[in-house]
Amino acid sequence: MTENPLPVDLRSDTVTKPSAAMRKAMAEAEVGDDVYGEDPTVNRLERHLAEMLGAEAAVFCSSGTQSNLIGVLSHCQRGDEYVIGDSYHVLRHEAMGTAVFGSAAPFAIPVQPDGAVEAADVVAAIKADDQHFPRTRLLCLENTTDGRAVSLDRMKAPAEAARQAGLGVHLDGARIFNAATALGCDPRDIAAVADTVSVCLSKGLGAPVGSVLVGPADNVARARRLRKLAGGAMRQAGILAAAGLHALEHHVAGLADDHARAAQVARALIEHPAFDVREGTSHTNMVWLTCDPSSGAAFAKHMAGQGINVGRGGASMRLVLHRDVDDAALAAILSAIGSFPNPA
Ligand SMILES: *Cc1c(COP(=O)(O)O)cnc(C)c1O
C-alpha cells in the first residue's frame, strides 16, 4: 500500500478528508448503542436525511455498497430478479452482492447516452408469471451516473412503467445532491421517483465514512435486519454520523463549486490539441476525456510531475473535482494542462 504523495488528487471524490470543523463535530458527538436504537446522533442523521428526501425512514450504513445491497434486498426475495442499467454501479462494481447474499439476480438493459434507461426496455424485461421465469420485482436506477445528472422526466418514464407492472423502484443516489444541484431541483423531486434511495456521504459531501438508505418504513425495517445480517450494525456510530450530519448541513452548497471547476477543467482540455474531449464531457463534478493511450499515459505522468494525481492515464480518463480541490488547486491544474506539450 502506498500513501498518495501528490497534493491534488483528481482520481475520485472519495478521497476527500474531514475538515477541522467536521472532526470537531465528530469529537463532540453524543453517542449511544445504535443497535439498541440509542445513538442520538445516528438517529438525528437518519431523521434529517429522511426529511431532506421526503422519505418515511432511513438507516445509516457503512458504505454505498452496503446501502444498495440492503436496499435492493428489501424488495427482492431469493429467486427474484431486478432490472438494471447495464453500466450501473450495483451491477458492475458491488461484487454482485445481491446475488451472493440474496440470490436476487440482475437483468441488464441498455443505458442511453444521457444515463437513463428506456421505459420500453423495462417493460420488455419484465417476465410473465410463468414457471420458466424469475419473478421481476424491482427496477434499479442511478443518478448521477458516471457524473451525468439524469433529468426527472427521463427517470420518471421507466419508473412509471415499472410501477404499473407492480415493481418497486430503487435509486442508487450515491451523488443525488450533485444531481439535484445540476438539475436545479429539490432532491425530494428525485427521491420521489423511487421507493428506496441510497445516498453516499463519503463522496463529494466529504464525510470519511457512510451512506444512508431512505425509503418507506417497511422497506427500511427489512433493510435494517439485512444490515445486521451483513455484519453492518454498528454501536457508537454517532461519531461517524456526526460527520455525515456536518456534511449535509455545510457541504451541499459547495457541490455547485465542484461542478463549475469541472467545467473549467473540461474547457482547458477541450482547447488542448492533445485530447479528443467528447462533447459535453464535463458532467456535474466529473470530466471525461478520451485520447490515444500513449498521450493519456504521458498526460498522467506530466500532471503527476506537477503534483496532480489523475490516475495512471490511458485512452479514457476521468477527472473528479471535489471539496479538497480549491481555487488555488484549480489554478495549478489549469496551468499544468496548459504546459502539457502538444503532440508533434
Ligand atoms: C461510490 C458509489 C457507490 C457506493 O460505493 P461505496 O464505495 O461502497 O461507498 C454506489 N453507487 C455509485 C454510483 C457510486 O459512485
CSV table of C-alpha atoms and ligand atoms in Angstrom, one decimal:
chain,number,residue,atom,x,y,z
A,1,MET,CA,0.0,0.0,0.0
A,2,THR,CA,1.3,3.4,-0.8
A,3,GLU,CA,0.3,6.8,0.6
A,4,ASN,CA,-0.7,9.3,-2.1
A,5,PRO,CA,2.1,11.9,-2.0
A,6,LEU,CA,0.5,14.2,-4.6
A,7,PRO,CA,-1.2,17.2,-3.1
A,8,VAL,CA,-4.1,17.4,-5.7
A,9,ASP,CA,-6.0,14.2,-6.1
A,10,LEU,CA,-8.5,14.0,-9.0
A,11,ARG,CA,-9.0,10.2,-9.1
A,12,SER,CA,-12.3,10.4,-7.2
A,13,ASP,CA,-14.4,12.4,-4.8
A,14,THR,CA,-14.0,9.6,-2.3
A,15,VAL,CA,-10.5,11.0,-1.5
A,16,THR,CA,-11.9,14.0,0.5
A,17,LYS,CA,-10.7,14.2,4.0
A,18,PRO,CA,-12.7,15.5,7.0
A,19,SER,CA,-12.2,19.2,7.7
A,20,ALA,CA,-11.2,20.6,11.1
A,21,ALA,CA,-14.9,21.6,11.7
A,22,MET,CA,-16.1,18.1,10.8
A,23,ARG,CA,-13.5,16.4,13.1
A,24,LYS,CA,-14.7,18.7,15.9
A,25,ALA,CA,-18.3,17.7,15.3
A,26,MET,CA,-17.2,14.1,15.4
A,27,ALA,CA,-15.2,14.5,18.6
A,28,GLU,CA,-18.2,16.2,20.3
A,29,ALA,CA,-20.9,13.8,19.0
A,30,GLU,CA,-23.3,12.4,21.6
A,31,VAL,CA,-23.3,8.6,21.2
A,32,GLY,CA,-25.1,5.6,22.4
A,33,ASP,CA,-25.5,2.0,21.3
A,34,ASP,CA,-27.2,2.2,17.9
A,35,VAL,CA,-28.1,-1.5,17.8
A,36,TYR,CA,-30.4,-0.6,20.8
A,37,GLY,CA,-31.5,2.4,18.7
A,38,GLU,CA,-29.9,4.6,21.4
A,39,ASP,CA,-27.4,6.6,19.5
A,40,PRO,CA,-28.9,10.1,19.3
A,41,THR,CA,-26.5,11.3,16.6
A,42,VAL,CA,-27.3,8.4,14.3
A,43,ASN,CA,-31.0,8.9,14.9
A,44,ARG,CA,-30.6,12.6,14.1
A,45,LEU,CA,-28.8,11.8,10.8
A,46,GLU,CA,-31.4,9.2,9.8
A,47,ARG,CA,-34.3,11.6,10.6
A,48,HIS,CA,-32.5,14.6,8.9
A,49,LEU,CA,-31.8,12.8,5.6
A,50,ALA,CA,-35.2,11.2,5.5
A,51,GLU,CA,-36.6,14.7,5.9
A,52,MET,CA,-34.3,16.1,3.2
A,53,LEU,CA,-35.5,13.5,0.8
A,54,GLY,CA,-39.2,13.3,1.8
A,55,ALA,CA,-38.9,9.7,3.0
A,56,GLU,CA,-40.5,8.0,5.9
A,57,ALA,CA,-37.5,6.3,7.4
A,58,ALA,CA,-33.7,5.8,7.0
A,59,VAL,CA,-30.9,3.5,8.1
A,60,PHE,CA,-27.2,4.5,8.4
A,61,CYS,CA,-24.8,2.2,6.6
A,62,SER,CA,-21.0,1.7,6.4
A,63,SER,CA,-20.9,2.2,2.6
A,64,GLY,CA,-22.9,2.7,-0.5
A,65,THR,CA,-22.3,-0.9,-1.5
A,66,GLN,CA,-24.0,-2.0,1.8
A,67,SER,CA,-26.8,0.5,1.4
A,68,ASN,CA,-27.6,-0.6,-2.1
A,69,LEU,CA,-27.3,-4.2,-1.1
A,70,ILE,CA,-29.8,-4.0,1.7
A,71,GLY,CA,-32.0,-1.6,-0.4
A,72,VAL,CA,-32.3,-4.0,-3.3
A,73,LEU,CA,-32.8,-6.9,-1.0
A,74,SER,CA,-35.5,-5.1,0.9
A,75,HIS,CA,-37.6,-5.5,-2.3
A,76,CYS,CA,-36.3,-8.9,-3.6
A,77,GLN,CA,-36.7,-12.3,-2.2
A,78,ARG,CA,-34.5,-15.3,-3.1
A,79,GLY,CA,-35.1,-16.2,-6.8
A,80,ASP,CA,-36.4,-12.8,-7.7
A,81,GLU,CA,-35.0,-10.6,-10.4
A,82,TYR,CA,-34.3,-6.8,-10.7
A,83,VAL,CA,-34.0,-4.8,-13.9
A,84,ILE,CA,-30.9,-2.5,-14.0
A,85,GLY,CA,-29.0,-0.3,-16.4
A,86,ASP,CA,-26.0,-2.3,-17.8
A,87,SER,CA,-23.4,0.3,-16.7
A,88,TYR,CA,-24.8,1.0,-13.2
A,89,HIS,CA,-22.7,0.6,-10.1
A,90,VAL,CA,-24.9,-2.0,-8.4
A,91,LEU,CA,-24.4,-4.3,-11.4
A,92,ARG,CA,-20.7,-3.6,-12.2
A,93,HIS,CA,-18.9,-2.5,-9.0
A,94,GLU,CA,-20.5,-4.2,-6.0
A,95,ALA,CA,-19.1,-7.7,-6.3
A,96,MET,CA,-22.7,-8.9,-7.3
A,97,GLY,CA,-23.6,-8.9,-3.6
A,98,THR,CA,-27.3,-9.0,-4.4
A,99,ALA,CA,-26.8,-12.4,-6.0
A,100,VAL,CA,-24.2,-13.6,-3.5
A,101,PHE,CA,-26.1,-12.7,-0.3
A,102,GLY,CA,-29.6,-12.5,-1.5
A,103,SER,CA,-29.9,-14.9,-4.5
A,104,ALA,CA,-31.5,-11.9,-6.4
A,105,ALA,CA,-30.5,-11.8,-10.0
A,106,PRO,CA,-29.9,-8.7,-12.1
A,107,PHE,CA,-31.3,-8.4,-15.6
A,108,ALA,CA,-29.4,-5.8,-17.5
A,109,ILE,CA,-30.9,-3.3,-20.0
A,110,PRO,CA,-29.0,-0.7,-22.1
A,111,VAL,CA,-28.1,2.7,-20.6
A,112,GLN,CA,-28.7,5.5,-23.1
A,113,PRO,CA,-26.1,8.3,-23.7
A,114,ASP,CA,-27.9,10.6,-21.2
A,115,GLY,CA,-27.6,7.9,-18.5
A,116,ALA,CA,-31.3,6.9,-18.5
A,117,VAL,CA,-32.9,3.6,-19.3
A,118,GLU,CA,-35.9,3.4,-21.6
A,119,ALA,CA,-39.4,2.6,-20.4
A,120,ALA,CA,-39.8,0.2,-23.3
A,121,ASP,CA,-36.7,-1.8,-22.3
A,122,VAL,CA,-38.0,-2.0,-18.8
A,123,VAL,CA,-41.4,-3.3,-20.0
A,124,ALA,CA,-39.7,-5.8,-22.3
A,125,ALA,CA,-37.6,-7.1,-19.4
A,126,ILE,CA,-40.5,-7.8,-17.1
A,127,LYS,CA,-41.2,-11.5,-17.1
A,128,ALA,CA,-44.7,-13.1,-17.3
A,129,ASP,CA,-45.9,-15.1,-14.4
A,130,ASP,CA,-44.6,-18.4,-15.7
A,131,GLN,CA,-42.7,-21.2,-14.0
A,132,HIS,CA,-39.9,-20.8,-16.5
A,133,PHE,CA,-39.0,-17.3,-15.3
A,134,PRO,CA,-37.8,-15.5,-12.2
A,135,ARG,CA,-40.3,-13.0,-10.6
A,136,THR,CA,-39.3,-9.5,-11.7
A,137,ARG,CA,-39.7,-7.4,-8.6
A,138,LEU,CA,-37.6,-4.2,-8.9
A,139,LEU,CA,-36.2,-1.5,-11.2
A,140,CYS,CA,-32.8,-0.2,-10.1
A,141,LEU,CA,-31.9,3.3,-11.4
A,142,GLU,CA,-28.9,5.5,-10.8
A,143,ASN,CA,-28.5,9.3,-10.6
A,144,THR,CA,-26.0,10.8,-11.1
A,145,THR,CA,-24.5,8.1,-13.3
A,146,ASP,CA,-20.9,8.5,-14.5
A,147,GLY,CA,-21.4,12.1,-13.4
A,148,ARG,CA,-24.4,12.6,-15.7
A,149,ALA,CA,-27.5,14.1,-14.0
A,150,VAL,CA,-30.4,12.2,-15.5
A,151,SER,CA,-33.4,14.6,-16.0
A,152,LEU,CA,-36.6,14.0,-13.9
A,153,ASP,CA,-38.7,13.2,-17.0
A,154,ARG,CA,-36.1,10.6,-18.1
A,155,MET,CA,-36.2,9.0,-14.6
A,156,LYS,CA,-39.9,9.1,-14.3
A,157,ALA,CA,-40.8,7.3,-17.6
A,158,PRO,CA,-39.1,3.9,-16.7
A,159,ALA,CA,-40.1,4.2,-13.1
A,160,GLU,CA,-43.8,4.7,-14.0
A,161,ALA,CA,-43.5,1.7,-16.4
A,162,ALA,CA,-42.1,-0.4,-13.6
A,163,ARG,CA,-44.7,0.7,-11.1
A,164,GLN,CA,-47.6,-0.1,-13.5
A,165,ALA,CA,-46.3,-3.6,-13.6
A,166,GLY,CA,-46.2,-3.8,-9.8
A,167,LEU,CA,-42.4,-3.4,-9.4
A,168,GLY,CA,-40.6,-1.4,-6.8
A,169,VAL,CA,-38.0,1.2,-7.7
A,170,HIS,CA,-34.6,1.6,-6.0
A,171,LEU,CA,-32.4,4.5,-6.8
A,172,ASP,CA,-28.7,4.4,-6.4
A,173,GLY,CA,-28.4,8.1,-5.5
A,174,ALA,CA,-24.8,8.0,-4.3
A,175,ARG,CA,-24.5,11.5,-5.7
A,176,ILE,CA,-28.2,12.6,-5.5
A,177,PHE,CA,-27.2,16.1,-4.2
A,178,ASN,CA,-24.9,16.6,-7.3
A,179,ALA,CA,-27.9,15.6,-9.4
A,180,ALA,CA,-30.2,18.0,-7.7
A,181,THR,CA,-27.6,20.7,-7.9
A,182,ALA,CA,-27.2,20.2,-11.7
A,183,LEU,CA,-30.9,19.8,-12.4
A,184,GLY,CA,-31.8,22.8,-10.2
A,185,CYS,CA,-34.4,20.8,-8.4
A,186,ASP,CA,-35.3,19.8,-4.8
A,187,PRO,CA,-33.6,16.4,-4.0
A,188,ARG,CA,-37.0,15.3,-2.9
A,189,ASP,CA,-38.2,15.5,-6.5
A,190,ILE,CA,-35.5,13.0,-7.5
A,191,ALA,CA,-36.1,10.8,-4.5
A,192,ALA,CA,-39.9,10.7,-5.1
A,193,VAL,CA,-39.3,8.8,-8.3
A,194,ALA,CA,-38.1,5.8,-6.3
A,195,ASP,CA,-39.2,3.9,-3.3
A,196,THR,CA,-35.8,3.4,-1.7
A,197,VAL,CA,-32.8,5.6,-2.3
A,198,SER,CA,-29.2,5.1,-1.3
A,199,VAL,CA,-27.1,8.2,-0.7
A,200,CYS,CA,-23.3,8.4,-0.1
A,201,LEU,CA,-22.0,10.8,2.5
A,202,SER,CA,-18.4,9.9,1.7
A,203,LYS,CA,-18.1,11.2,-1.9
A,204,GLY,CA,-18.4,14.9,-2.7
A,205,LEU,CA,-20.1,15.6,0.6
A,206,GLY,CA,-16.8,15.0,2.3
A,207,ALA,CA,-17.6,12.6,5.2
A,208,PRO,CA,-15.0,10.0,5.9
A,209,VAL,CA,-17.4,7.1,6.0
A,210,GLY,CA,-21.1,6.4,5.5
A,211,SER,CA,-24.1,6.1,3.3
A,212,VAL,CA,-27.8,6.2,4.2
A,213,LEU,CA,-30.7,4.2,2.8
A,214,VAL,CA,-34.0,6.0,2.9
A,215,GLY,CA,-37.5,4.8,2.0
A,216,PRO,CA,-40.8,3.5,3.3
A,217,ALA,CA,-40.8,2.3,6.9
A,218,ASP,CA,-41.4,-1.3,6.0
A,219,ASN,CA,-38.5,-1.4,3.5
A,220,VAL,CA,-36.2,0.3,5.9
A,221,ALA,CA,-37.2,-2.2,8.7
A,222,ARG,CA,-36.3,-5.1,6.4
A,223,ALA,CA,-33.1,-3.3,5.4
A,224,ARG,CA,-32.1,-2.8,9.0
A,225,ARG,CA,-32.4,-6.5,9.6
A,226,LEU,CA,-30.4,-7.2,6.4
A,227,ARG,CA,-27.7,-4.7,7.6
A,228,LYS,CA,-27.4,-6.8,10.8
A,229,LEU,CA,-27.2,-10.0,8.8
A,230,ALA,CA,-24.4,-8.5,6.7
A,231,GLY,CA,-22.5,-7.5,9.8
A,232,GLY,CA,-23.1,-3.9,9.3
A,233,ALA,CA,-24.9,-2.9,12.5
A,234,MET,CA,-22.6,-0.6,14.4
A,235,ARG,CA,-22.5,0.6,18.0
A,236,GLN,CA,-21.4,4.1,18.9
A,237,ALA,CA,-21.7,5.1,15.3
A,238,GLY,CA,-22.7,8.6,16.2
A,239,ILE,CA,-19.0,9.6,15.8
A,240,LEU,CA,-19.4,8.8,12.1
A,241,ALA,CA,-23.0,10.0,11.8
A,242,ALA,CA,-21.8,13.4,13.1
A,243,ALA,CA,-19.5,13.7,10.1
A,244,GLY,CA,-22.5,12.9,7.8
A,245,LEU,CA,-24.7,15.5,9.6
A,246,HIS,CA,-22.0,18.1,9.3
A,247,ALA,CA,-21.6,17.3,5.6
A,248,LEU,CA,-25.4,17.6,5.0
A,249,GLU,CA,-25.5,20.9,6.9
A,250,HIS,CA,-22.4,22.5,5.5
A,251,HIS,CA,-21.2,20.9,2.3
A,252,VAL,CA,-24.2,20.6,-0.1
A,253,ALA,CA,-24.0,24.1,-1.3
A,254,GLY,CA,-20.3,23.7,-2.3
A,255,LEU,CA,-21.2,21.0,-4.8
A,256,ALA,CA,-22.0,23.7,-7.3
A,257,ASP,CA,-18.4,25.0,-7.0
A,258,ASP,CA,-17.1,21.5,-7.8
A,259,HIS,CA,-19.3,21.5,-10.9
A,260,ALA,CA,-18.1,24.9,-12.0
A,261,ARG,CA,-14.5,23.9,-11.5
A,262,ALA,CA,-15.1,20.7,-13.6
A,263,ALA,CA,-16.5,22.8,-16.4
A,264,GLN,CA,-13.3,24.9,-16.3
A,265,VAL,CA,-11.1,21.9,-16.4
A,266,ALA,CA,-13.1,20.5,-19.3
A,267,ARG,CA,-12.8,23.7,-21.2
A,268,ALA,CA,-9.0,23.7,-20.8
A,269,LEU,CA,-8.8,20.1,-22.0
A,270,ILE,CA,-11.1,20.8,-25.0
A,271,GLU,CA,-8.8,23.6,-26.1
A,272,HIS,CA,-5.8,21.4,-25.8
A,273,PRO,CA,-4.8,19.7,-29.1
A,274,ALA,CA,-3.6,16.5,-27.5
A,275,PHE,CA,-7.0,15.5,-26.4
A,276,ASP,CA,-10.3,14.5,-28.0
A,277,VAL,CA,-12.7,15.5,-25.3
A,278,ARG,CA,-16.1,14.2,-26.2
A,279,GLU,CA,-18.7,16.8,-26.5
A,280,GLY,CA,-20.4,17.7,-23.2
A,281,THR,CA,-17.8,15.8,-21.3
A,282,SER,CA,-18.0,17.7,-18.1
A,283,HIS,CA,-20.9,16.3,-16.1
A,284,THR,CA,-21.5,17.6,-12.6
A,285,ASN,CA,-18.2,17.2,-10.8
A,286,MET,CA,-16.6,14.8,-13.4
A,287,VAL,CA,-14.6,15.4,-16.5
A,288,TRP,CA,-14.3,12.6,-19.1
A,289,LEU,CA,-11.7,12.6,-21.8
A,290,THR,CA,-10.5,10.3,-24.5
A,291,CYS,CA,-7.2,10.4,-26.3
A,292,ASP,CA,-4.8,7.9,-27.7
A,293,PRO,CA,-3.5,5.7,-24.9
A,294,SER,CA,0.2,6.9,-25.2
A,295,SER,CA,-0.8,10.6,-24.9
A,296,GLY,CA,-3.1,9.7,-22.0
A,297,ALA,CA,-0.2,8.0,-20.1
A,298,ALA,CA,2.1,10.9,-20.9
A,299,PHE,CA,-0.6,13.3,-19.6
A,300,ALA,CA,-0.9,11.4,-16.4
A,301,LYS,CA,2.9,11.5,-15.9
A,302,HIS,CA,3.1,15.2,-16.7
A,303,MET,CA,0.3,16.0,-14.3
A,304,ALA,CA,2.0,13.9,-11.6
A,305,GLY,CA,5.1,15.9,-12.1
A,306,GLN,CA,3.1,19.0,-11.2
A,307,GLY,CA,1.7,17.3,-8.1
A,308,ILE,CA,-1.7,16.3,-9.6
A,309,ASN,CA,-2.9,12.8,-9.4
A,310,VAL,CA,-5.1,11.8,-12.4
A,311,GLY,CA,-4.5,8.1,-12.0
A,312,ARG,CA,-2.4,6.0,-14.5
A,313,GLY,CA,-3.9,7.6,-17.6
A,314,GLY,CA,-5.0,5.8,-20.8
A,315,ALA,CA,-7.4,6.1,-23.7
A,316,SER,CA,-10.2,7.1,-21.4
A,317,MET,CA,-9.7,9.1,-18.3
A,318,ARG,CA,-12.0,10.6,-15.6
A,319,LEU,CA,-11.0,13.6,-13.5
A,320,VAL,CA,-13.1,14.2,-10.5
A,321,LEU,CA,-13.5,17.6,-8.7
A,322,HIS,CA,-14.3,17.8,-5.0
A,323,ARG,CA,-14.2,20.0,-2.0
A,324,ASP,CA,-10.5,19.3,-1.4
A,325,VAL,CA,-9.7,21.0,-4.7
A,326,ASP,CA,-10.0,24.7,-4.1
A,327,ASP,CA,-9.3,27.6,-6.4
A,328,ALA,CA,-5.6,27.5,-5.8
A,329,ALA,CA,-5.6,23.8,-6.8
A,330,LEU,CA,-7.7,24.6,-9.8
A,331,ALA,CA,-5.2,27.2,-10.9
A,332,ALA,CA,-2.4,24.6,-10.6
A,333,ILE,CA,-4.5,22.1,-12.6
A,334,LEU,CA,-5.2,24.6,-15.4
A,335,SER,CA,-1.6,25.7,-15.6
A,336,ALA,CA,-0.4,22.1,-15.7
A,337,ILE,CA,-2.8,21.3,-18.5
A,338,GLY,CA,-1.5,24.4,-20.3
A,339,SER,CA,2.1,23.3,-20.0
A,340,PHE,CA,1.4,19.7,-21.3
A,341,PRO,CA,3.3,19.6,-24.6
A,342,ASN,CA,1.4,19.3,-27.9
A,343,PRO,CA,1.9,16.2,-29.9
A,344,ALA,CA,4.4,16.7,-32.7
B,1,LIG,C1,-19.4,5.2,-4.8
B,1,LIG,C2,-20.7,4.7,-5.4
B,1,LIG,C3,-21.4,3.7,-4.7
B,1,LIG,C4,-21.0,3.1,-3.4
B,1,LIG,O1,-19.7,2.9,-3.2
B,1,LIG,P1,-19.0,2.6,-1.8
B,1,LIG,O2,-17.6,2.7,-2.1
B,1,LIG,O3,-19.4,1.2,-1.4
B,1,LIG,O4,-19.5,3.6,-0.8
B,1,LIG,C5,-22.6,3.3,-5.3
B,1,LIG,N1,-23.0,3.8,-6.4
B,1,LIG,C6,-22.3,4.7,-7.1
B,1,LIG,C7,-22.8,5.3,-8.4
B,1,LIG,C8,-21.1,5.2,-6.6
B,1,LIG,O5,-20.4,6.1,-7.3
